[in-house]
CSV table of C-alpha atoms in Angstrom, one decimal:
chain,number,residue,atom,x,y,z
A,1,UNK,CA,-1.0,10.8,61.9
A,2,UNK,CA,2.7,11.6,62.0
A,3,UNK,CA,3.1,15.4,60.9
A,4,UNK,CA,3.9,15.7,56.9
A,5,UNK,CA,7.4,18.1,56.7
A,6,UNK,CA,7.3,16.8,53.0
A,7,UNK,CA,7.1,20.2,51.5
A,8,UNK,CA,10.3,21.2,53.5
A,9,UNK,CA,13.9,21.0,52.7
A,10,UNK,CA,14.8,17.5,54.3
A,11,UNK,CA,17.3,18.1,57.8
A,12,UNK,CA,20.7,15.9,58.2
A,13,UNK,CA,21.1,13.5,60.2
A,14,UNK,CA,21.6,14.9,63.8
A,15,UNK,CA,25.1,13.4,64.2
A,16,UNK,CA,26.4,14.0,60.9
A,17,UNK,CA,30.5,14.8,61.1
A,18,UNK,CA,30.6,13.0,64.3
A,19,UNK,CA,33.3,10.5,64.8
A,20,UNK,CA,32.6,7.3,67.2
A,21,UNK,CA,35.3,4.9,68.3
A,22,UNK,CA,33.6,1.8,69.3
A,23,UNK,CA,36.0,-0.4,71.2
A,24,UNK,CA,32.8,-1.9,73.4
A,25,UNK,CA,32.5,-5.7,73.3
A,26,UNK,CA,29.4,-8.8,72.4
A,27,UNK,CA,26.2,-6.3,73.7
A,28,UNK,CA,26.2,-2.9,75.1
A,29,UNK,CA,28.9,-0.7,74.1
A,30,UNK,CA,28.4,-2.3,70.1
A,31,UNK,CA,24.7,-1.2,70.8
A,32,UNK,CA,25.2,2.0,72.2
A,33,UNK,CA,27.2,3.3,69.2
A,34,UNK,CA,24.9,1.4,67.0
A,35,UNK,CA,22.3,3.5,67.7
A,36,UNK,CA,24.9,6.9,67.1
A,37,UNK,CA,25.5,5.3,63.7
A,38,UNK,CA,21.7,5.3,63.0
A,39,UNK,CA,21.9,9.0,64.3
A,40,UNK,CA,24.4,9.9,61.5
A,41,UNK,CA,27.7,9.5,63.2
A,42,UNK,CA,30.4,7.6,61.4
A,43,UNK,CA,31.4,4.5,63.8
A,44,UNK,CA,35.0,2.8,63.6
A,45,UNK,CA,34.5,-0.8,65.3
A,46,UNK,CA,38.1,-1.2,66.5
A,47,UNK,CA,38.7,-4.8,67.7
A,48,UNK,CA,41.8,-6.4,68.9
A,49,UNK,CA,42.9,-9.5,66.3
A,50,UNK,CA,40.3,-12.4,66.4
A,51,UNK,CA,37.5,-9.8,67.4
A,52,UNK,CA,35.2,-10.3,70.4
A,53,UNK,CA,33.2,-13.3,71.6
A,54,UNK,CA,30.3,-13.0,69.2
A,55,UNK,CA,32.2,-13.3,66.1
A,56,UNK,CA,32.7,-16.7,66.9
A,57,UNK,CA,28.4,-17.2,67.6
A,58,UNK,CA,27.0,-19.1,64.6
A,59,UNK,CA,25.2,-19.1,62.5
A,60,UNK,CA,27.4,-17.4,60.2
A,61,UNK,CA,26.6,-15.0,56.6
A,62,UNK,CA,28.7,-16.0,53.8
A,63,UNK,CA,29.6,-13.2,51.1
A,64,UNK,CA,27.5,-14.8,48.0
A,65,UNK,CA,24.3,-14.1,51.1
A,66,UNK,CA,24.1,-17.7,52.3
A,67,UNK,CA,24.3,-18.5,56.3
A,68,UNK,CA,24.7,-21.9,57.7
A,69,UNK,CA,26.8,-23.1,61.4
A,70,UNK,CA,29.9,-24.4,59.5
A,71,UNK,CA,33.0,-23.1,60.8
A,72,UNK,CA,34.0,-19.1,60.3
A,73,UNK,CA,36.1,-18.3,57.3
A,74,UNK,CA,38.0,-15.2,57.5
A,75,UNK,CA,35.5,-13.4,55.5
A,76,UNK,CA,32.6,-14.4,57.3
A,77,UNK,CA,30.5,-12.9,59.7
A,78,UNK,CA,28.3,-14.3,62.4
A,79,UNK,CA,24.8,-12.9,62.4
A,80,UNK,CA,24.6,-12.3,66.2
A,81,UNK,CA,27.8,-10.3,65.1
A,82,UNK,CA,25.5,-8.5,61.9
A,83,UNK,CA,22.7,-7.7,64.5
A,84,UNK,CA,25.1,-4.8,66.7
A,85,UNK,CA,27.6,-4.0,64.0
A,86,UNK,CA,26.0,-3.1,60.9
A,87,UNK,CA,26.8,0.2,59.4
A,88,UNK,CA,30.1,0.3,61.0
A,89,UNK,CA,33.7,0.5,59.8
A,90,UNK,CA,36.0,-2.4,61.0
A,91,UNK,CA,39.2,-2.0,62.2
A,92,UNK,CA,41.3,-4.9,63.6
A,93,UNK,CA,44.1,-3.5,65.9
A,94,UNK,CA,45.8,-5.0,69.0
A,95,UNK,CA,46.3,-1.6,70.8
A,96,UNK,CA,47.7,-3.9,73.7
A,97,UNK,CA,50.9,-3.6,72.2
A,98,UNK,CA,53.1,-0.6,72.0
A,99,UNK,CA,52.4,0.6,68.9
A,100,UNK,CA,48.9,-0.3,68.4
A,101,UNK,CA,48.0,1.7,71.2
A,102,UNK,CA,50.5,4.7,69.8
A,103,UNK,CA,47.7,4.4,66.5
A,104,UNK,CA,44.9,4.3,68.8
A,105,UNK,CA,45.3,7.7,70.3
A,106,UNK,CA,46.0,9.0,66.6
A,107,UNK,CA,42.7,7.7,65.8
A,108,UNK,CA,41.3,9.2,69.6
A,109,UNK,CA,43.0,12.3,68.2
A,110,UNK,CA,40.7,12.7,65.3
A,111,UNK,CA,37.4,10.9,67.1
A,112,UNK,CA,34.6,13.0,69.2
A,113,UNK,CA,33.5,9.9,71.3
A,114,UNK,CA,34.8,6.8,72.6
A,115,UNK,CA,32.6,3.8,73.7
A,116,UNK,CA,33.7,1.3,75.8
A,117,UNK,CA,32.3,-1.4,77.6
A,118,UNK,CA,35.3,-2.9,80.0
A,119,UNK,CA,35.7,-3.5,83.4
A,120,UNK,CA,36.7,-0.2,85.9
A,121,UNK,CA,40.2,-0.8,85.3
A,122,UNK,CA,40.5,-2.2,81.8
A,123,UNK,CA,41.3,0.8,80.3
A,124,UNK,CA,44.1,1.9,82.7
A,125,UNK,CA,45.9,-1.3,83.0
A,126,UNK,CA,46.1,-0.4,79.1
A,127,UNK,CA,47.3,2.7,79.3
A,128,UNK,CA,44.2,4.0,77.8
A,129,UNK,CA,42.3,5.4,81.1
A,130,UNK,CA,40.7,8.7,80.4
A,131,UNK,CA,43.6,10.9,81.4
A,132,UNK,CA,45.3,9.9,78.7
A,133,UNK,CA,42.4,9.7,76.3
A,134,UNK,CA,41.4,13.7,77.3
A,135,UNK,CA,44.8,14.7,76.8
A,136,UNK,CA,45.4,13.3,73.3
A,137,UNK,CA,42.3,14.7,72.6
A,138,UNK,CA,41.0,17.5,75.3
A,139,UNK,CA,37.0,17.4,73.4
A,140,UNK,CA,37.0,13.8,73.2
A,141,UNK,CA,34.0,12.3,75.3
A,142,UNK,CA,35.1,8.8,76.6
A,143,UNK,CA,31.3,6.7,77.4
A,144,UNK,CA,32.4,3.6,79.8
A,145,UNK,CA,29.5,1.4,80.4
A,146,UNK,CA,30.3,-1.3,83.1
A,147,UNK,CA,28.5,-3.3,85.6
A,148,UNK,CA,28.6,-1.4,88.9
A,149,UNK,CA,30.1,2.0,87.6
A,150,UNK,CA,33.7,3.3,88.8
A,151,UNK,CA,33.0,3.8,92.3
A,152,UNK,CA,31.3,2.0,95.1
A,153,UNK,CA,32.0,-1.4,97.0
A,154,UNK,CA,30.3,-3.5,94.1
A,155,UNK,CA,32.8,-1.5,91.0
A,156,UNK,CA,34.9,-5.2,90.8
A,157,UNK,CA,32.1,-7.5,90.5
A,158,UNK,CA,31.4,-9.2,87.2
A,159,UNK,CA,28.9,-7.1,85.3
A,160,UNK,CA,26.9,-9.6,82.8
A,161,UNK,CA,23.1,-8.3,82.3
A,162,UNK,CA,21.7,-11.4,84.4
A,163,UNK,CA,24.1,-10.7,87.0
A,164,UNK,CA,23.2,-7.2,87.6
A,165,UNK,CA,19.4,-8.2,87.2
A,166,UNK,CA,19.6,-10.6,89.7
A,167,UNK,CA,21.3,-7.4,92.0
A,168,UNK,CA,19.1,-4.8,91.5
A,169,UNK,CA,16.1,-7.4,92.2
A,170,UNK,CA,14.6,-7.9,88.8
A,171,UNK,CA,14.6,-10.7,89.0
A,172,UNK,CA,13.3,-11.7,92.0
A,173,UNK,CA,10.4,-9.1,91.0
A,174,UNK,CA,9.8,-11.3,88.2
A,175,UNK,CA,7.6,-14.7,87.4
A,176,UNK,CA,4.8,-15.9,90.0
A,177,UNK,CA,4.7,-15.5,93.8
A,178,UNK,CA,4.7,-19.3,94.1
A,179,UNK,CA,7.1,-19.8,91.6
A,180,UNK,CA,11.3,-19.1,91.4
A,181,UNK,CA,12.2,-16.4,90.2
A,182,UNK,CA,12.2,-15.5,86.3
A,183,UNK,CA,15.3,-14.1,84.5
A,184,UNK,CA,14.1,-11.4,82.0
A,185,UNK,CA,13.9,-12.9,78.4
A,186,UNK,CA,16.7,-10.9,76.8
A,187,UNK,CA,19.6,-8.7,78.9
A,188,UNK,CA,17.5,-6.0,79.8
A,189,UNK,CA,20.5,-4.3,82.0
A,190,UNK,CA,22.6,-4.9,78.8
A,191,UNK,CA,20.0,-3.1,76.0
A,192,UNK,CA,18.7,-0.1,78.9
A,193,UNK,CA,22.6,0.6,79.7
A,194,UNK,CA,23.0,1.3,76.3
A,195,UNK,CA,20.1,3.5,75.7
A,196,UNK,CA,21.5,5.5,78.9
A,197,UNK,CA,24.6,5.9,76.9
A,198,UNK,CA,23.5,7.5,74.3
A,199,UNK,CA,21.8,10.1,76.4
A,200,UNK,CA,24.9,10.9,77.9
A,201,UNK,CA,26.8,11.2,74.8
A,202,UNK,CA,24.2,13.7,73.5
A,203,UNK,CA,24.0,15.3,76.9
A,204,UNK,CA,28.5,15.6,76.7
A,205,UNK,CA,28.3,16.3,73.1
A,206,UNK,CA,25.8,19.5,73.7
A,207,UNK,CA,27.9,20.7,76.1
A,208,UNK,CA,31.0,20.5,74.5
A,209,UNK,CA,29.5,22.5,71.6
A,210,UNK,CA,28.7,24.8,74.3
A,211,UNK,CA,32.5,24.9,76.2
A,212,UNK,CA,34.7,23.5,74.0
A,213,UNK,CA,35.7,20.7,76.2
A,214,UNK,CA,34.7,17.0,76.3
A,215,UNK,CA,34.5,14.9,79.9
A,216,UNK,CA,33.9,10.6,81.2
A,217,UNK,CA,30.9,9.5,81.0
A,218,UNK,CA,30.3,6.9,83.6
A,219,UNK,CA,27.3,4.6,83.0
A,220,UNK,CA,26.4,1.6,85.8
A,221,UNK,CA,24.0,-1.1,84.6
A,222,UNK,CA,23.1,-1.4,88.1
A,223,UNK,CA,21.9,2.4,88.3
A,224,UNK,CA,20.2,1.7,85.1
A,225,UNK,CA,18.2,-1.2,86.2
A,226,UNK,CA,17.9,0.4,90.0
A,227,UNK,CA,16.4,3.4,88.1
A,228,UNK,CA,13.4,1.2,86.2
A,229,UNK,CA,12.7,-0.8,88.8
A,230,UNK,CA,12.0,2.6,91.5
A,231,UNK,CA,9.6,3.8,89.2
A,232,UNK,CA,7.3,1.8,90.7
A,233,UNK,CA,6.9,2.8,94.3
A,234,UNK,CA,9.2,-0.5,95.8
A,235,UNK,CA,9.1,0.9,99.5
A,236,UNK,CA,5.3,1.2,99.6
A,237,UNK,CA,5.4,-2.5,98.7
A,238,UNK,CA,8.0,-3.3,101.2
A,239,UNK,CA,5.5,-1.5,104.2
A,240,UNK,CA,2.4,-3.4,103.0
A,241,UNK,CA,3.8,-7.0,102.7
A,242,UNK,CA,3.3,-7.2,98.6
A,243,UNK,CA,4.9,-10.3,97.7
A,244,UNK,CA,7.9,-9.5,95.6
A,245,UNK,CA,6.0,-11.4,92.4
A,246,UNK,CA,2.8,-11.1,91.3
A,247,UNK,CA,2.9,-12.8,87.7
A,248,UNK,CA,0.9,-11.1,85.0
A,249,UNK,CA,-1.4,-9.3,87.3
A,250,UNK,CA,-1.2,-6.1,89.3
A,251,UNK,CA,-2.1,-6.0,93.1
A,252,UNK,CA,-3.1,-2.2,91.9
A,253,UNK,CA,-5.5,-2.5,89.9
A,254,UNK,CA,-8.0,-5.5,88.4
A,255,UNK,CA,-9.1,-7.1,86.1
A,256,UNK,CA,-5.4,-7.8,84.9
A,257,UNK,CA,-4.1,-10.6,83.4
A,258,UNK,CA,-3.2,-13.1,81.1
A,259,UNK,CA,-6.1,-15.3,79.9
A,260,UNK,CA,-6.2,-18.4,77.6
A,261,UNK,CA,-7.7,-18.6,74.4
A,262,UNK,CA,-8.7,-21.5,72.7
A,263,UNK,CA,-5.2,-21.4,70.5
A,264,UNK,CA,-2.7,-19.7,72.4
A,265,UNK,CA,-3.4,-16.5,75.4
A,266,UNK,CA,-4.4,-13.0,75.4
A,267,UNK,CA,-4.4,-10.2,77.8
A,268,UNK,CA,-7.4,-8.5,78.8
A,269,UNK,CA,-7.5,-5.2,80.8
A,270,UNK,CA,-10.4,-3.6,82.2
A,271,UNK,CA,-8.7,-1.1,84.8
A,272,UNK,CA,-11.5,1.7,84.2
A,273,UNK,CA,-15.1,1.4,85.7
A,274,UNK,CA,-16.5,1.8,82.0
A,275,UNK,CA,-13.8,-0.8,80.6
A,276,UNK,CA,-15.3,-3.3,82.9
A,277,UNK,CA,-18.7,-2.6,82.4
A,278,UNK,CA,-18.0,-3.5,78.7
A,279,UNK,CA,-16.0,-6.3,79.4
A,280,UNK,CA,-18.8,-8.0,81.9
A,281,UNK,CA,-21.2,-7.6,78.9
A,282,UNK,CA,-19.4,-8.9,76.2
A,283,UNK,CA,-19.0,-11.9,79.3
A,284,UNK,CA,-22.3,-12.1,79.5
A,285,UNK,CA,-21.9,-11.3,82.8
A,286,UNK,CA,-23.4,-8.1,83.7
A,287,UNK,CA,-23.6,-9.1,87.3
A,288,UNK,CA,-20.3,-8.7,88.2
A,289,UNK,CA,-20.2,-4.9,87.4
A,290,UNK,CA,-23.2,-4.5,90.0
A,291,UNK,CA,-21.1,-6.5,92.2
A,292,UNK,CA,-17.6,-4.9,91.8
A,293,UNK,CA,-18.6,-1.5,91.4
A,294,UNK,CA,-15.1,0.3,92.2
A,295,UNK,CA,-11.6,-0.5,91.4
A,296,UNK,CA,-11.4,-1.2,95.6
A,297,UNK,CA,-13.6,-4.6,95.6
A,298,UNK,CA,-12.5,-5.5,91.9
A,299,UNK,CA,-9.0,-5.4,93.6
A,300,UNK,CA,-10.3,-7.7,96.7
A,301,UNK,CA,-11.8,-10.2,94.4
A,302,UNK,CA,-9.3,-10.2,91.1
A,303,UNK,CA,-9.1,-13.9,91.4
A,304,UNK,CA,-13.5,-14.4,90.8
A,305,UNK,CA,-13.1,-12.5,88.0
A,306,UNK,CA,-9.9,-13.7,86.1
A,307,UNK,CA,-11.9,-17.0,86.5
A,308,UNK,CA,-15.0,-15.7,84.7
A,309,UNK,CA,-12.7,-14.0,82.4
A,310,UNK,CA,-11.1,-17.3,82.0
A,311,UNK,CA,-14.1,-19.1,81.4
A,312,UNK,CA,-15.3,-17.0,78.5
A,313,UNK,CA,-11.2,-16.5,76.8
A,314,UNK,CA,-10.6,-20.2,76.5
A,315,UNK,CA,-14.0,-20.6,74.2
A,316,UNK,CA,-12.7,-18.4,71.6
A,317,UNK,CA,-9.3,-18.2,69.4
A,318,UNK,CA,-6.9,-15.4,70.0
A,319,UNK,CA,-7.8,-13.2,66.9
A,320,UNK,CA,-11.6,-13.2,67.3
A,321,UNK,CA,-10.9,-12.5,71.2
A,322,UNK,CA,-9.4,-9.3,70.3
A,323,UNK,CA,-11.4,-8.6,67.5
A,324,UNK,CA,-14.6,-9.0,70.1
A,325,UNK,CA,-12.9,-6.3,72.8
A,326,UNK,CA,-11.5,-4.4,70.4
A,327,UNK,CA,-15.7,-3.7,69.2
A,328,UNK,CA,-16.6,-2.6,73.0
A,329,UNK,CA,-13.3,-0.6,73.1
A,330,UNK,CA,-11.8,-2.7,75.9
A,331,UNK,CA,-8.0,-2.7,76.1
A,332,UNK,CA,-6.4,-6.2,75.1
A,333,UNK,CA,-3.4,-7.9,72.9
A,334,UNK,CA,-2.6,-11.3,71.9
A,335,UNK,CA,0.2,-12.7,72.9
A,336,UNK,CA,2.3,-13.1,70.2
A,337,UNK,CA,6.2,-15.2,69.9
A,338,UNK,CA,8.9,-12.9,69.2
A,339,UNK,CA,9.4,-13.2,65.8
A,340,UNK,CA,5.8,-12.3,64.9
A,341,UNK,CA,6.9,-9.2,64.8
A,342,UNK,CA,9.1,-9.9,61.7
A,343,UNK,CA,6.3,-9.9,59.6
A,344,UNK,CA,3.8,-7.7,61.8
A,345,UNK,CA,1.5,-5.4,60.0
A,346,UNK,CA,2.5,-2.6,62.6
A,347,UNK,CA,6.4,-3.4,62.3
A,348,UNK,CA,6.1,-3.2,58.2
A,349,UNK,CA,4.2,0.1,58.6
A,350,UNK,CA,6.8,1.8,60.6
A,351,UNK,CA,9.9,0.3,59.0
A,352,UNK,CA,11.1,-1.4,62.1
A,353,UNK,CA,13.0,-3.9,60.9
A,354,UNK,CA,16.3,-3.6,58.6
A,355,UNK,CA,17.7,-6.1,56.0
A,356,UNK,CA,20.9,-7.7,56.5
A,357,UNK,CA,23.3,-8.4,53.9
A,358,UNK,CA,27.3,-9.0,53.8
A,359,UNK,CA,28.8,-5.7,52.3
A,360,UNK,CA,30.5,-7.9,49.7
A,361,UNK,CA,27.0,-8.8,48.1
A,362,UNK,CA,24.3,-6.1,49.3
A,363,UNK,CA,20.6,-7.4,49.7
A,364,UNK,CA,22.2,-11.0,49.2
A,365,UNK,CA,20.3,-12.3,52.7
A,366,UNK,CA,17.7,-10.2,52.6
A,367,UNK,CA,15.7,-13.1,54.7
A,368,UNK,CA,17.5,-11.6,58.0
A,369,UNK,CA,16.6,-8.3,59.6
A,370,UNK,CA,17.7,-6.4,62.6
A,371,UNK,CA,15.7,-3.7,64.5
A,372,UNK,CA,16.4,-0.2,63.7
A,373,UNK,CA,16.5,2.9,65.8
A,374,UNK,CA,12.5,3.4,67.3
A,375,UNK,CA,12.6,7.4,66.6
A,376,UNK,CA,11.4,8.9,63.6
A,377,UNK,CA,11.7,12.2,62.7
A,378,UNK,CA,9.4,14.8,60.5
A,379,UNK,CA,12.2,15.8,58.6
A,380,UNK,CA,15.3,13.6,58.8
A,381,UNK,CA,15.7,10.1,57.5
A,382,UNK,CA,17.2,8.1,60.5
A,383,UNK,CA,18.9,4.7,60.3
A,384,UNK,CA,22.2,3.1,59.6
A,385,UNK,CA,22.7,0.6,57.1
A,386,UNK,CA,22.3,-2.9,56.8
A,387,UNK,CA,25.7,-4.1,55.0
A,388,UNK,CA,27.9,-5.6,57.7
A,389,UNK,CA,31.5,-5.3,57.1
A,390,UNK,CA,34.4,-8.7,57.5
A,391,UNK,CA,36.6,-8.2,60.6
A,392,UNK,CA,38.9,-5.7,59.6
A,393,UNK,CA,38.0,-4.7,56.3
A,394,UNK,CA,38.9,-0.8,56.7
A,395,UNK,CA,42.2,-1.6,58.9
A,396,UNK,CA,43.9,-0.3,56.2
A,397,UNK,CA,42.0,2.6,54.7
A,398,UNK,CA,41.4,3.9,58.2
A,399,UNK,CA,44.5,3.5,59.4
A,400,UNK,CA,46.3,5.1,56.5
A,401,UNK,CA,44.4,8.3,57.2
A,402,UNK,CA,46.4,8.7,60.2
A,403,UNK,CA,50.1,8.3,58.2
């Protein structure tokens, strides 16, 4: 059980009096300083007029809570949109002209971080690079997230998420050896980048505490997903011949794999000498444990057992499959659509998931959630919340503070 800190005096949040400037766009800059907003910064959404791409993504929430695909209204906000952005101040400011960049570095003047998510050169061409950024503010940390990073041959290249997972060889890692290759089911190089960038910004934030000065934080996608995937020892596989896909199994270890039920599939694991002892007796096999005695031969002959495996999996639903190994302690899961998990018994107990609601009627579409920071703390209440502001709705307010 989690530690009960109850009895003490509750901690703020850690990034309380921190000022974020998020001018990232669609995914992983609006993440990245999503996630500082559930750590207790305040976060300014500054957007050029019209917003970014995903404002225009229906469906779209209404203020009296509804949502429905009919055409934006100036007040409305599309849900894809709600999902990054919650908890955020909106500011709508063309900072490509003259003197909405001039109210810009005001704002940089009074922020502690910047987030952006541009190309290399964005940011120059805008007379925004970081040398003017550090010296309107000298303690500002400026976080650029881009596709290759801002060296290197590759810096130019386009830099969506399935463009750099199909670079780093993610994807190609991915699906079954006999099969194309699988794009990951969500932009993975997109979501990890972010995560990255937050470390960084804590990482420059600590040591500007500690000298006073702030510094660029260059984060690359493609060092991010190079990084996962070389946690796994690639150049062994190279050496032996491993097929660059293996599916759902491991050529590591056995049994491993993804079995059918009788209404949907489950995955069984029985990597341990004692798991698969259990496993071959709840099989009804008992056999096969004299005759794979070591991980070695259950390795040479994965594909005998998955088929044994198989033929007992497919006789039984999901549930009482699981129920059944969970009883002989034998690691397994069902595998479960997405949005189970929006109702999950596990998601409910941590309090995963957030509600949504326009800011203009709070708890109004309650129905829609998004995911909130996976950290909790013993004695600080993290998360931001869940009322998503109109494009531009604190142009004015925030903007006034500067005059």
């Amino acid at each position: 059980m989690r530690p009960d800190d109850s009895a003490r005096a509750p901690l703020p949040a850690p990034l309380a009096g921190v000022t974020v400037l998020d001018l990232g766009r669609v995914i992983s800059g609006p993440l990245c300083s999503l996630t500082l907003a559930e750590l207790g910064a305040t976060v300014i959404r500054v957007e050029k007029p019209g917003g970014d791409s995903s404002w225009q993504l229906p469906p779209f929430l209404h203020e009296d809570g509804s949502i429905d695909d009919d055409r934006r209204g100036p007040r409305d906000i599309a849900l894809s949109h709600a999902k990054r952005d919650h908890g955020k101040l909106s500011v709508e400011l063309d900072y490509t002209s003259p003197e909405g960049r001039e109210r810009l570095l005001r704002l940089v003047g009074t922020a502690d971080v910047l987030v952006e998510n541009f190309r290399p050169d964005v940011m120059a061409a805008l007379g925004l690079g970081y040398d003017v950024l550090s010296a309107a503010n000298p303690r500002l940390i400026h976080c650029s997230i881009t596709g290759y990073g801002h060296d290197g041959p590759f810096r130019e290249r386009h830099g969506m998420a399935l463009l750099v997972a199909a670079m780093s060889g993610a994807i190609a890692k991915t699906g079954f050896p006999d099969g194309a290759p699988v794009a990951p089911g969500f932009p993975v190089a997109d979501h990890a980048a972010s995560v990255y960038a937050v470390v960084a910004i804590l990482a420059a934030l600590r040591q500007r505490d500690a000298h006073g000065v702030g510094q660029f934080v260059d984060v690359s996608m493609f060092d991010v997903m190079t990084n996962l995937l070389w946690d796994e020892p690639l150049d062994q596989y190279e050496d032996e011949g491993y097929p660059h896909r293996t599916g759902n199994t491991d050529l590591r270890g056995a049994p491993l794999n993804v079995y059918p039920s009788a209404d949907g599939w489950v995955v069984v694991m029985g990597l341990s000498q004692a798991h698969f002892d259990r496993l071959c007796g709840v099989l009804g096999r008992p056999e096969l444990a004299a005759r794979y005695p070591d991980l070695a031969a259950r390795v040479a002959a994965a594909e005998q057992i998955d088929e044994a495996i198989a033929d007992w999996t497919r006789t039984l639903p999901t549930d009482e499959l699981v129920r059944r190994l969970d009883a002989i302690d034998v690691p397994s899961a069902p595998v479960n659509v997405p949005w189970t998990t929006r109702t999950h018994a596990q998601t409910e107990a941590r309090g995963m998931l957030v509600e949504l609601s326009h800011s203009a009627t709070p708890g109004a579409a309650a129905r829609y959630r998004a995911a909130r920071i996976p950290i909790a703390m013993s004695r600080t209440a993290l998360g931001a919340s869940g009322a998503v502001r109109p494009l531009g709705a604190d142009t004015r307010e925030v903007l006034d503070e500067l005059d």
